[in-house]
mmCIF file of N, CA and C in Angstrom:
data_model
loop_
_atom_site.group_PDB
_atom_site.id
_atom_site.type_symbol
_atom_site.label_atom_id
_atom_site.label_comp_id
_atom_site.label_asym_id
_atom_site.label_seq_id
_atom_site.Cartn_x
_atom_site.Cartn_y
_atom_site.Cartn_z
ATOM 1 N N UNK A 1498 4.415 20.115 13.380
ATOM 2 C CA UNK A 1498 4.019 18.970 12.567
ATOM 3 C C UNK A 1498 3.779 17.761 13.463
ATOM 4 N N UNK A 1499 2.785 16.968 13.140
ATOM 5 C CA UNK A 1499 2.481 15.808 13.987
ATOM 6 C C UNK A 1499 3.519 14.707 13.802
ATOM 7 N N UNK A 1500 3.716 13.928 14.877
ATOM 8 C CA UNK A 1500 4.613 12.788 14.726
ATOM 9 C C UNK A 1500 3.888 11.670 13.986
ATOM 10 N N UNK A 1501 4.607 10.609 13.681
ATOM 11 C CA UNK A 1501 4.046 9.535 12.848
ATOM 12 C C UNK A 1501 2.819 8.888 13.495
ATOM 13 N N UNK A 1502 2.863 8.707 14.810
ATOM 14 C CA UNK A 1502 1.742 8.069 15.505
ATOM 15 C C UNK A 1502 0.496 8.950 15.424
ATOM 16 N N UNK A 1503 0.663 10.243 15.713
ATOM 17 C CA UNK A 1503 -0.478 11.161 15.646
ATOM 18 C C UNK A 1503 -0.974 11.322 14.217
ATOM 19 N N UNK A 1504 -0.058 11.324 13.262
ATOM 20 C CA UNK A 1504 -0.462 11.464 11.858
ATOM 21 C C UNK A 1504 -1.255 10.240 11.411
ATOM 22 N N UNK A 1505 -0.858 9.067 11.868
ATOM 23 C CA UNK A 1505 -1.603 7.849 11.551
ATOM 24 C C UNK A 1505 -3.004 7.881 12.133
ATOM 25 N N UNK A 1506 -3.127 8.374 13.358
ATOM 26 C CA UNK A 1506 -4.436 8.482 14.000
ATOM 27 C C UNK A 1506 -5.286 9.515 13.273
ATOM 28 N N UNK A 1507 -4.675 10.631 12.885
ATOM 29 C CA UNK A 1507 -5.390 11.664 12.142
ATOM 30 C C UNK A 1507 -5.910 11.108 10.814
ATOM 31 N N UNK A 1508 -5.066 10.325 10.128
ATOM 32 C CA UNK A 1508 -5.474 9.739 8.852
ATOM 33 C C UNK A 1508 -6.642 8.778 9.042
ATOM 34 N N UNK A 1509 -6.613 7.990 10.114
ATOM 35 C CA UNK A 1509 -7.711 7.050 10.374
ATOM 36 C C UNK A 1509 -9.003 7.802 10.686
ATOM 37 N N UNK A 1510 -8.902 8.849 11.498
ATOM 38 C CA UNK A 1510 -10.093 9.648 11.815
ATOM 39 C C UNK A 1510 -10.635 10.315 10.557
ATOM 40 N N UNK A 1511 -9.732 10.820 9.733
ATOM 41 C CA UNK A 1511 -10.132 11.489 8.504
ATOM 42 C C UNK A 1511 -10.801 10.496 7.552
ATOM 43 N N UNK A 1512 -10.262 9.286 7.481
ATOM 44 C CA UNK A 1512 -10.850 8.256 6.614
ATOM 45 C C UNK A 1512 -12.271 7.940 7.069
ATOM 46 N N UNK A 1513 -12.466 7.829 8.367
ATOM 47 C CA UNK A 1513 -13.795 7.528 8.903
ATOM 48 C C UNK A 1513 -14.782 8.653 8.549
ATOM 49 N N UNK A 1514 -14.353 9.899 8.675
ATOM 50 C CA UNK A 1514 -15.217 11.029 8.321
ATOM 51 C C UNK A 1514 -15.487 11.055 6.816
ATOM 52 N N UNK A 1515 -14.468 10.746 6.018
ATOM 53 C CA UNK A 1515 -14.633 10.711 4.560
ATOM 54 C C UNK A 1515 -15.688 9.703 4.144
ATOM 55 N N UNK A 1516 -15.679 8.552 4.784
ATOM 56 C CA UNK A 1516 -16.667 7.510 4.466
ATOM 57 C C UNK A 1516 -18.075 8.060 4.692
ATOM 58 N N UNK A 1517 -18.261 8.785 5.789
ATOM 59 C CA UNK A 1517 -19.559 9.373 6.076
ATOM 60 C C UNK A 1517 -19.951 10.442 5.069
ATOM 61 N N UNK A 1518 -18.992 11.289 4.702
ATOM 62 C CA UNK A 1518 -19.268 12.373 3.756
ATOM 63 C C UNK A 1518 -19.619 11.809 2.384
ATOM 64 N N UNK A 1519 -18.819 10.876 1.894
ATOM 65 C CA UNK A 1519 -19.061 10.286 0.571
ATOM 66 C C UNK A 1519 -20.393 9.539 0.567
ATOM 67 N N UNK A 1520 -20.704 8.878 1.669
ATOM 68 C CA UNK A 1520 -21.970 8.155 1.764
ATOM 69 C C UNK A 1520 -23.193 9.056 1.678
ATOM 70 N N UNK A 1521 -23.037 10.324 2.050
ATOM 71 C CA UNK A 1521 -24.155 11.267 2.026
ATOM 72 C C UNK A 1521 -24.248 12.038 0.714
ATOM 73 N N UNK A 1522 -23.258 11.906 -0.148
ATOM 74 C CA UNK A 1522 -23.262 12.662 -1.404
ATOM 75 C C UNK A 1522 -24.354 12.132 -2.329
ATOM 76 N N UNK A 1523 -25.008 13.049 -3.028
ATOM 77 C CA UNK A 1523 -26.154 12.701 -3.866
ATOM 78 C C UNK A 1523 -25.800 12.532 -5.344
ATOM 79 N N UNK A 1524 -24.533 12.634 -5.711
ATOM 80 C CA UNK A 1524 -24.130 12.559 -7.112
ATOM 81 C C UNK A 1524 -24.460 11.181 -7.690
ATOM 82 N N UNK A 1525 -25.226 11.115 -8.785
ATOM 83 C CA UNK A 1525 -25.597 9.816 -9.363
ATOM 84 C C UNK A 1525 -24.393 9.025 -9.884
ATOM 85 N N UNK A 1526 -23.287 9.690 -10.166
ATOM 86 C CA UNK A 1526 -22.094 8.978 -10.640
ATOM 87 C C UNK A 1526 -21.476 8.119 -9.547
ATOM 88 N N UNK A 1527 -21.849 8.373 -8.307
ATOM 89 C CA UNK A 1527 -21.312 7.587 -7.193
ATOM 90 C C UNK A 1527 -22.154 6.353 -6.901
ATOM 91 N N UNK A 1528 -23.255 6.191 -7.636
ATOM 92 C CA UNK A 1528 -24.153 5.064 -7.403
ATOM 93 C C UNK A 1528 -23.935 3.931 -8.407
ATOM 94 N N UNK A 1529 -22.901 4.027 -9.245
ATOM 95 C CA UNK A 1529 -22.690 3.056 -10.306
ATOM 96 C C UNK A 1529 -22.066 1.748 -9.872
ATOM 97 N N UNK A 1530 -21.651 1.636 -8.636
ATOM 98 C CA UNK A 1530 -21.033 0.409 -8.146
ATOM 99 C C UNK A 1530 -20.765 0.547 -6.659
ATOM 100 N N UNK A 1531 -20.230 -0.484 -6.068
ATOM 101 C CA UNK A 1531 -19.904 -0.456 -4.651
ATOM 102 C C UNK A 1531 -18.611 0.337 -4.468
ATOM 103 N N UNK A 1532 -18.684 1.472 -3.777
ATOM 104 C CA UNK A 1532 -17.541 2.354 -3.598
ATOM 105 C C UNK A 1532 -16.994 2.190 -2.187
ATOM 106 N N UNK A 1533 -15.689 1.971 -2.091
ATOM 107 C CA UNK A 1533 -15.029 1.798 -0.810
ATOM 108 C C UNK A 1533 -13.787 2.666 -0.764
ATOM 109 N N UNK A 1534 -13.584 3.351 0.336
ATOM 110 C CA UNK A 1534 -12.330 4.079 0.545
ATOM 111 C C UNK A 1534 -11.359 3.088 1.164
ATOM 112 N N UNK A 1535 -10.323 2.730 0.398
ATOM 113 C CA UNK A 1535 -9.418 1.684 0.848
ATOM 114 C C UNK A 1535 -8.286 2.206 1.717
ATOM 115 N N UNK A 1536 -7.742 3.380 1.389
ATOM 116 C CA UNK A 1536 -6.704 3.955 2.241
ATOM 117 C C UNK A 1536 -6.574 5.446 1.991
ATOM 118 N N UNK A 1537 -5.902 6.095 2.931
ATOM 119 C CA UNK A 1537 -5.715 7.535 2.890
ATOM 120 C C UNK A 1537 -4.271 7.822 3.256
ATOM 121 N N UNK A 1538 -3.593 8.573 2.428
ATOM 122 C CA UNK A 1538 -2.204 8.952 2.690
ATOM 123 C C UNK A 1538 -2.143 10.469 2.795
ATOM 124 N N UNK A 1539 -1.719 10.954 3.955
ATOM 125 C CA UNK A 1539 -1.626 12.386 4.199
ATOM 126 C C UNK A 1539 -0.150 12.770 4.206
ATOM 127 N N UNK A 1540 0.181 13.863 3.503
ATOM 128 C CA UNK A 1540 1.576 14.319 3.490
ATOM 129 C C UNK A 1540 1.970 14.785 4.892
ATOM 130 N N UNK A 1541 3.265 14.792 5.157
ATOM 131 C CA UNK A 1541 3.802 15.159 6.470
ATOM 132 C C UNK A 1541 3.348 16.558 6.898
ATOM 133 N N UNK A 1542 3.265 17.491 5.940
ATOM 134 C CA UNK A 1542 2.866 18.862 6.268
ATOM 135 C C UNK A 1542 1.346 19.059 6.247
ATOM 136 N N UNK A 1543 0.594 17.973 6.069
ATOM 137 C CA UNK A 1543 -0.869 17.977 6.050
ATOM 138 C C UNK A 1543 -1.450 18.859 4.939
ATOM 139 N N UNK A 1544 -0.673 19.065 3.872
ATOM 140 C CA UNK A 1544 -1.133 19.897 2.765
ATOM 141 C C UNK A 1544 -2.021 19.116 1.796
ATOM 142 N N UNK A 1545 -1.713 17.846 1.603
ATOM 143 C CA UNK A 1545 -2.449 17.049 0.623
ATOM 144 C C UNK A 1545 -2.745 15.666 1.181
ATOM 145 N N UNK A 1546 -3.896 15.143 0.803
ATOM 146 C CA UNK A 1546 -4.274 13.785 1.182
ATOM 147 C C UNK A 1546 -4.678 13.036 -0.077
ATOM 148 N N UNK A 1547 -4.045 11.900 -0.293
ATOM 149 C CA UNK A 1547 -4.416 11.040 -1.420
ATOM 150 C C UNK A 1547 -5.365 9.992 -0.883
ATOM 151 N N UNK A 1548 -6.545 9.949 -1.498
ATOM 152 C CA UNK A 1548 -7.593 9.031 -1.059
ATOM 153 C C UNK A 1548 -7.762 7.967 -2.138
ATOM 154 N N UNK A 1549 -7.511 6.725 -1.778
ATOM 155 C CA UNK A 1549 -7.635 5.624 -2.727
ATOM 156 C C UNK A 1549 -9.007 4.999 -2.565
ATOM 157 N N UNK A 1550 -9.725 4.928 -3.689
ATOM 158 C CA UNK A 1550 -11.072 4.366 -3.665
ATOM 159 C C UNK A 1550 -11.145 3.172 -4.606
ATOM 160 N N UNK A 1551 -11.900 2.200 -4.176
ATOM 161 C CA UNK A 1551 -12.146 1.017 -4.982
ATOM 162 C C UNK A 1551 -13.615 1.032 -5.370
ATOM 163 N N UNK A 1552 -13.879 0.840 -6.656
ATOM 164 C CA UNK A 1552 -15.252 0.820 -7.145
ATOM 165 C C UNK A 1552 -15.469 -0.498 -7.858
ATOM 166 N N UNK A 1553 -16.320 -1.341 -7.267
ATOM 167 C CA UNK A 1553 -16.661 -2.595 -7.917
ATOM 168 C C UNK A 1553 -17.831 -2.328 -8.847
ATOM 169 N N UNK A 1554 -17.677 -2.688 -10.058
ATOM 170 C CA UNK A 1554 -18.672 -2.405 -11.084
ATOM 171 C C UNK A 1554 -17.929 -2.330 -12.404
ATOM 172 N N UNK A 1555 -18.542 -1.748 -13.392
ATOM 173 C CA UNK A 1555 -17.852 -1.678 -14.679
ATOM 174 C C UNK A 1555 -16.826 -0.549 -14.684
ATOM 175 N N UNK A 1556 -15.953 -0.617 -15.663
ATOM 176 C CA UNK A 1556 -14.836 0.328 -15.796
ATOM 177 C C UNK A 1556 -15.313 1.779 -15.872
ATOM 178 N N UNK A 1557 -16.338 2.026 -16.641
ATOM 179 C CA UNK A 1557 -16.831 3.399 -16.826
ATOM 180 C C UNK A 1557 -17.404 3.958 -15.528
ATOM 181 N N UNK A 1558 -18.099 3.134 -14.763
ATOM 182 C CA UNK A 1558 -18.662 3.579 -13.481
ATOM 183 C C UNK A 1558 -17.546 3.981 -12.525
ATOM 184 N N UNK A 1559 -16.459 3.227 -12.542
ATOM 185 C CA UNK A 1559 -15.326 3.545 -11.667
ATOM 186 C C UNK A 1559 -14.696 4.885 -12.056
ATOM 187 N N UNK A 1560 -14.511 5.113 -13.349
ATOM 188 C CA UNK A 1560 -13.928 6.383 -13.815
ATOM 189 C C UNK A 1560 -14.835 7.551 -13.444
ATOM 190 N N UNK A 1561 -16.133 7.379 -13.636
ATOM 191 C CA UNK A 1561 -17.080 8.455 -13.318
ATOM 192 C C UNK A 1561 -17.117 8.756 -11.821
ATOM 193 N N UNK A 1562 -17.012 7.730 -11.002
ATOM 194 C CA UNK A 1562 -17.033 7.933 -9.552
ATOM 195 C C UNK A 1562 -15.811 8.726 -9.100
ATOM 196 N N UNK A 1563 -14.636 8.372 -9.613
ATOM 197 C CA UNK A 1563 -13.414 9.092 -9.239
ATOM 198 C C UNK A 1563 -13.476 10.538 -9.730
ATOM 199 N N UNK A 1564 -13.995 10.746 -10.935
ATOM 200 C CA UNK A 1564 -14.158 12.104 -11.465
ATOM 201 C C UNK A 1564 -15.107 12.913 -10.573
ATOM 202 N N UNK A 1565 -16.221 12.316 -10.189
ATOM 203 C CA UNK A 1565 -17.192 13.002 -9.335
ATOM 204 C C UNK A 1565 -16.574 13.372 -7.990
ATOM 205 N N UNK A 1566 -15.802 12.469 -7.410
ATOM 206 C CA UNK A 1566 -15.173 12.739 -6.124
ATOM 207 C C UNK A 1566 -14.151 13.866 -6.240
ATOM 208 N N UNK A 1567 -13.369 13.873 -7.320
ATOM 209 C CA UNK A 1567 -12.387 14.940 -7.494
ATOM 210 C C UNK A 1567 -13.055 16.291 -7.722
ATOM 211 N N UNK A 1568 -14.197 16.295 -8.399
ATOM 212 C CA UNK A 1568 -14.929 17.556 -8.588
ATOM 213 C C UNK A 1568 -15.512 18.063 -7.277
ATOM 214 N N UNK A 1569 -15.819 17.153 -6.374
ATOM 215 C CA UNK A 1569 -16.397 17.530 -5.080
ATOM 216 C C UNK A 1569 -15.329 17.691 -3.996
ATOM 217 N N UNK A 1570 -14.062 17.681 -4.378
ATOM 218 C CA UNK A 1570 -12.971 17.728 -3.395
ATOM 219 C C UNK A 1570 -13.034 18.969 -2.508
ATOM 220 N N UNK A 1571 -13.437 20.107 -3.058
ATOM 221 C CA UNK A 1571 -13.565 21.323 -2.257
ATOM 222 C C UNK A 1571 -14.632 21.182 -1.183
ATOM 223 N N UNK A 1572 -15.759 20.608 -1.562
ATOM 224 C CA UNK A 1572 -16.835 20.355 -0.600
ATOM 225 C C UNK A 1572 -16.349 19.390 0.490
ATOM 226 N N UNK A 1573 -15.645 18.346 0.071
ATOM 227 C CA UNK A 1573 -15.138 17.351 1.018
ATOM 228 C C UNK A 1573 -14.173 18.015 1.997
ATOM 229 N N UNK A 1574 -13.311 18.881 1.475
ATOM 230 C CA UNK A 1574 -12.330 19.577 2.320
ATOM 231 C C UNK A 1574 -13.034 20.448 3.367
ATOM 232 N N UNK A 1575 -14.055 21.171 2.948
ATOM 233 C CA UNK A 1575 -14.815 22.017 3.863
ATOM 234 C C UNK A 1575 -15.500 21.178 4.939
ATOM 235 N N UNK A 1576 -16.106 20.070 4.518
ATOM 236 C CA UNK A 1576 -16.810 19.191 5.465
ATOM 237 C C UNK A 1576 -15.849 18.566 6.470
ATOM 238 N N UNK A 1577 -14.690 18.125 6.006
ATOM 239 C CA UNK A 1577 -13.687 17.533 6.910
ATOM 240 C C UNK A 1577 -13.249 18.568 7.940
ATOM 241 N N UNK A 1578 -12.991 19.778 7.479
ATOM 242 C CA UNK A 1578 -12.570 20.855 8.381
ATOM 243 C C UNK A 1578 -13.637 21.112 9.437
ATOM 244 N N UNK A 1579 -14.883 21.147 9.019
ATOM 245 C CA UNK A 1579 -15.991 21.400 9.941
ATOM 246 C C UNK A 1579 -16.184 20.246 10.920
ATOM 247 N N UNK A 1580 -16.213 19.036 10.412
ATOM 248 C CA UNK A 1580 -16.491 17.869 11.260
ATOM 249 C C UNK A 1580 -15.354 17.564 12.235
ATOM 250 N N UNK A 1581 -14.122 17.769 11.790
ATOM 251 C CA UNK A 1581 -12.979 17.413 12.638
ATOM 252 C C UNK A 1581 -12.460 18.605 13.449
ATOM 253 N N UNK A 1582 -13.065 19.766 13.240
ATOM 254 C CA UNK A 1582 -12.671 20.980 13.962
ATOM 255 C C UNK A 1582 -11.194 21.301 13.752
ATOM 256 N N UNK A 1583 -10.778 21.228 12.489
ATOM 257 C CA UNK A 1583 -9.407 21.616 12.161
ATOM 258 C C UNK A 1583 -9.458 22.847 11.266
ATOM 259 N N UNK A 1584 -8.507 23.724 11.476
ATOM 260 C CA UNK A 1584 -8.519 24.997 10.762
ATOM 261 C C UNK A 1584 -8.244 24.823 9.275
ATOM 262 N N UNK A 1585 -7.263 23.987 8.953
ATOM 263 C CA UNK A 1585 -6.884 23.819 7.550
ATOM 264 C C UNK A 1585 -6.865 22.326 7.213
ATOM 265 N N UNK A 1586 -7.833 21.912 6.461
ATOM 266 C CA UNK A 1586 -7.886 20.511 6.010
ATOM 267 C C UNK A 1586 -7.008 20.374 4.771
ATOM 268 N N UNK A 1587 -6.469 19.190 4.530
ATOM 269 C CA UNK A 1587 -5.637 18.999 3.337
ATOM 270 C C UNK A 1587 -6.464 19.040 2.053
ATOM 271 N N UNK A 1588 -5.781 19.269 0.947
ATOM 272 C CA UNK A 1588 -6.417 19.164 -0.366
ATOM 273 C C UNK A 1588 -6.560 17.675 -0.654
ATOM 274 N N UNK A 1589 -7.731 17.271 -1.098
ATOM 275 C CA UNK A 1589 -7.983 15.858 -1.353
ATOM 276 C C UNK A 1589 -7.836 15.546 -2.836
ATOM 277 N N UNK A 1590 -7.106 14.474 -3.112
ATOM 278 C CA UNK A 1590 -6.965 13.956 -4.466
ATOM 279 C C UNK A 1590 -7.454 12.514 -4.414
ATOM 280 N N UNK A 1591 -8.483 12.227 -5.188
ATOM 281 C CA UNK A 1591 -9.059 10.884 -5.192
ATOM 282 C C UNK A 1591 -8.452 10.085 -6.345
ATOM 283 N N UNK A 1592 -7.984 8.893 -6.011
ATOM 284 C CA UNK A 1592 -7.343 8.015 -6.992
ATOM 285 C C UNK A 1592 -8.007 6.652 -6.940
ATOM 286 N N UNK A 1593 -8.006 5.997 -8.069
ATOM 287 C CA UNK A 1593 -8.620 4.673 -8.138
ATOM 288 C C UNK A 1593 -7.653 3.617 -7.623
ATOM 289 N N UNK A 1594 -8.146 2.765 -6.760
ATOM 290 C CA UNK A 1594 -7.373 1.641 -6.232
ATOM 291 C C UNK A 1594 -7.946 0.376 -6.847
ATOM 292 N N UNK A 1595 -7.184 -0.255 -7.703
ATOM 293 C CA UNK A 1595 -7.658 -1.451 -8.399
ATOM 294 C C UNK A 1595 -7.354 -2.737 -7.642
ATOM 295 N N UNK A 1596 -6.909 -2.625 -6.414
ATOM 296 C CA UNK A 1596 -6.525 -3.796 -5.632
ATOM 297 C C UNK A 1596 -7.647 -4.804 -5.446
ATOM 298 N N UNK A 1597 -8.854 -4.332 -5.157
ATOM 299 C CA UNK A 1597 -9.981 -5.249 -4.934
ATOM 300 C C UNK A 1597 -10.353 -5.971 -6.224
ATOM 301 N N UNK A 1598 -10.355 -5.248 -7.335
ATOM 302 C CA UNK A 1598 -10.680 -5.876 -8.622
ATOM 303 C C UNK A 1598 -9.606 -6.899 -8.990
ATOM 304 N N UNK A 1599 -8.356 -6.563 -8.714
ATOM 305 C CA UNK A 1599 -7.258 -7.486 -9.005
ATOM 306 C C UNK A 1599 -7.383 -8.747 -8.141
ATOM 307 N N UNK A 1600 -7.720 -8.577 -6.873
ATOM 308 C CA UNK A 1600 -7.890 -9.729 -5.981
ATOM 309 C C UNK A 1600 -9.039 -10.618 -6.454
ATOM 310 N N UNK A 1601 -10.132 -10.008 -6.907
ATOM 311 C CA UNK A 1601 -11.258 -10.787 -7.421
ATOM 312 C C UNK A 1601 -10.847 -11.579 -8.657
ATOM 313 N N UNK A 1602 -10.039 -10.958 -9.518
ATOM 314 C CA UNK A 1602 -9.553 -11.628 -10.727
ATOM 315 C C UNK A 1602 -8.666 -12.822 -10.358
ATOM 316 N N UNK A 1603 -7.783 -12.654 -9.399
ATOM 317 C CA UNK A 1603 -6.906 -13.747 -8.952
ATOM 318 C C UNK A 1603 -7.741 -14.886 -8.371
ATOM 319 N N UNK A 1604 -8.766 -14.547 -7.594
ATOM 320 C CA UNK A 1604 -9.641 -15.580 -7.032
ATOM 321 C C UNK A 1604 -10.353 -16.374 -8.121
ATOM 322 N N UNK A 1605 -10.783 -15.678 -9.183
ATOM 323 C CA UNK A 1605 -11.418 -16.367 -10.317
ATOM 324 C C UNK A 1605 -10.431 -17.328 -10.979
ATOM 325 N N UNK A 1606 -9.197 -16.878 -11.175
ATOM 326 C CA UNK A 1606 -8.181 -17.735 -11.785
ATOM 327 C C UNK A 1606 -7.902 -18.959 -10.922
ATOM 328 N N UNK A 1607 -7.789 -18.755 -9.619
ATOM 329 C CA UNK A 1607 -7.533 -19.875 -8.715
ATOM 330 C C UNK A 1607 -8.702 -20.855 -8.695
ATOM 331 N N UNK A 1608 -9.922 -20.324 -8.730
ATOM 332 C CA UNK A 1608 -11.096 -21.191 -8.763
ATOM 333 C C UNK A 1608 -11.105 -22.015 -10.043
ATOM 334 N N UNK A 1609 -10.714 -21.406 -11.161
ATOM 335 C CA UNK A 1609 -10.635 -22.122 -12.433
ATOM 336 C C UNK A 1609 -9.604 -23.239 -12.389
ATOM 337 N N UNK A 1610 -8.458 -22.976 -11.750
ATOM 338 C CA UNK A 1610 -7.429 -24.000 -11.620
ATOM 339 C C UNK A 1610 -7.921 -25.157 -10.757
ATOM 340 N N UNK A 1611 -8.630 -24.827 -9.709
ATOM 341 C CA UNK A 1611 -9.156 -25.840 -8.805
ATOM 342 C C UNK A 1611 -10.151 -26.751 -9.537
ATOM 343 N N UNK A 1612 -10.994 -26.163 -10.386
ATOM 344 C CA UNK A 1612 -11.976 -26.950 -11.150
ATOM 345 C C UNK A 1612 -11.269 -27.861 -12.127
ATOM 346 N N UNK A 1613 -10.181 -27.388 -12.744
ATOM 347 C CA UNK A 1613 -9.427 -28.200 -13.691
ATOM 348 C C UNK A 1613 -8.806 -29.420 -12.995
ATOM 349 N N UNK A 1614 -8.330 -29.222 -11.745
ATOM 350 C CA UNK A 1614 -7.737 -30.324 -10.987
ATOM 351 C C UNK A 1614 -8.767 -31.388 -10.658
ATOM 352 N N UNK A 1615 -10.006 -30.952 -10.368
ATOM 353 C CA UNK A 1615 -11.063 -31.900 -10.028
ATOM 354 C C UNK A 1615 -11.561 -32.676 -11.250
ATOM 355 N N UNK A 1616 -11.531 -31.990 -12.394
ATOM 356 C CA UNK A 1616 -12.127 -32.581 -13.592
ATOM 357 C C UNK A 1616 -11.182 -33.342 -14.394
#
């Protein structure tokens, strides 16, 4: 099993490859908003990887994008194995990360408070 430093490097390399793979996917459900892979968590035994994605756009587009990614998880696993030259790639589970949307909402609230102070 890899140590924490090597596992962190593996996760970063895997995230970079994932960005390339997702960017090449032709599924129209992935075109509904700006899709970003925010983080990747790989289990210690490298059996599973949780991929957090942020989709800026409407709620339905975000749900469809995550569904499309989970349906393509087998393809993603095969591509990662091929590109990274690893025998057994982890199973990928794509989850929605609402952090970017939450940050945008907080910024809107702060901007509103700032306008109230000026007015």
